[in-house]
Protein backbone atom coordinates (compact mmCIF):
# COMPACT_ATOMS: atom_id res chain seq x y z
CA UNK A 1 -8.70 -29.93 4.65
CA UNK A 2 -7.07 -26.96 5.45
CA UNK A 3 -3.15 -27.19 5.88
CA UNK A 4 -1.85 -24.21 8.07
CA UNK A 5 1.91 -23.49 7.94
CA UNK A 6 2.99 -20.45 10.28
CA UNK A 7 5.85 -18.07 10.00
CA UNK A 8 7.50 -19.93 13.08
CA UNK A 9 7.25 -23.19 10.89
CA UNK A 10 4.36 -24.84 12.76
CA UNK A 11 2.01 -27.18 10.89
CA UNK A 12 -1.62 -28.18 11.42
CA UNK A 13 -4.25 -30.14 9.49
CA UNK A 14 -7.72 -28.80 10.42
CA UNK A 15 -6.15 -27.22 13.63
CA UNK A 16 -4.55 -30.70 14.66
CA UNK A 17 -0.59 -30.08 14.85
CA UNK A 18 1.70 -32.19 12.50
CA UNK A 19 5.23 -32.32 11.99
CA UNK A 20 6.54 -32.32 8.47
CA UNK A 21 8.19 -35.65 8.93
CA UNK A 22 4.60 -37.26 9.16
CA UNK A 23 2.90 -35.15 7.19
CA UNK A 24 2.46 -37.18 3.99
CA UNK A 25 1.42 -40.19 6.09
CA UNK A 26 -1.37 -38.30 7.97
CA UNK A 27 -2.34 -36.89 4.57
CA UNK A 28 -2.28 -40.23 2.91
CA UNK A 29 -4.55 -41.49 5.95
CA UNK A 30 -7.12 -38.65 5.40
CA UNK A 31 -7.43 -38.70 1.61
CA UNK A 32 -7.54 -42.51 1.11
CA UNK A 33 -11.18 -42.97 1.57
CA UNK A 34 -12.29 -39.26 0.27
CA UNK A 35 -13.61 -38.82 -3.18
CA UNK A 36 -12.80 -35.15 -3.03
CA UNK A 37 -8.84 -34.90 -3.22
CA UNK A 38 -8.56 -31.04 -2.45
CA UNK A 39 -6.43 -29.55 -0.04
CA UNK A 40 -5.79 -25.92 0.79
CA UNK A 41 -2.56 -24.15 2.24
CA UNK A 42 -2.66 -21.23 4.25
CA UNK A 43 1.03 -20.45 4.63
CA UNK A 44 2.71 -17.36 6.34
CA UNK A 45 4.03 -14.74 3.43
CA UNK A 46 7.51 -15.03 4.98
CA UNK A 47 7.81 -18.89 4.32
CA UNK A 48 10.24 -19.59 1.46
CA UNK A 49 8.70 -20.90 -1.68
CA UNK A 50 10.60 -24.12 -1.34
CA UNK A 51 8.95 -24.77 2.09
CA UNK A 52 5.64 -24.35 0.71
CA UNK A 53 6.59 -26.77 -2.53
CA UNK A 54 7.76 -29.50 0.20
CA UNK A 55 4.30 -29.42 1.60
CA UNK A 56 2.83 -29.74 -2.19
CA UNK A 57 5.10 -32.72 -2.71
CA UNK A 58 4.01 -34.57 0.27
CA UNK A 59 0.24 -33.85 -0.51
CA UNK A 60 0.60 -35.14 -4.18
CA UNK A 61 2.44 -38.18 -2.65
CA UNK A 62 -0.05 -38.71 -0.29
CA UNK A 63 -2.97 -38.88 -3.24
CA UNK A 64 -4.35 -35.04 -3.12
CA UNK A 65 -5.18 -34.21 -6.53
CA UNK A 66 -5.56 -30.46 -6.33
CA UNK A 67 -3.99 -27.92 -4.06
CA UNK A 68 -5.29 -24.50 -3.59
CA UNK A 69 -3.33 -21.58 -1.84
CA UNK A 70 -4.80 -19.21 0.77
CA UNK A 71 -3.16 -16.26 1.14
CA UNK A 72 -3.16 -13.75 4.03
CA UNK A 73 -4.93 -11.56 2.26
CA UNK A 74 -7.72 -13.68 1.50
CA UNK A 75 -7.94 -14.91 5.00
CA UNK A 76 -8.18 -11.03 5.96
CA UNK A 77 -10.76 -10.23 3.55
CA UNK A 78 -12.61 -13.31 4.59
CA UNK A 79 -12.95 -12.01 8.20
């Protein structure tokens, strides 16, 4: 699962828009039946550390066991 968090504070899970207020609930629905509980976050470099921590906290609350951070540099190199 890929969560994208843009510089203008828009969030999406696998390209489906999601609001921060519903993030944990949506993630719980996704991960409830999954064996692999890994999530990747692609966040804009301009986001504050605390904003990413809030997303990680929601993910952990939803049962995500591993969170990977995808940097903008990693995304550029993959293209």
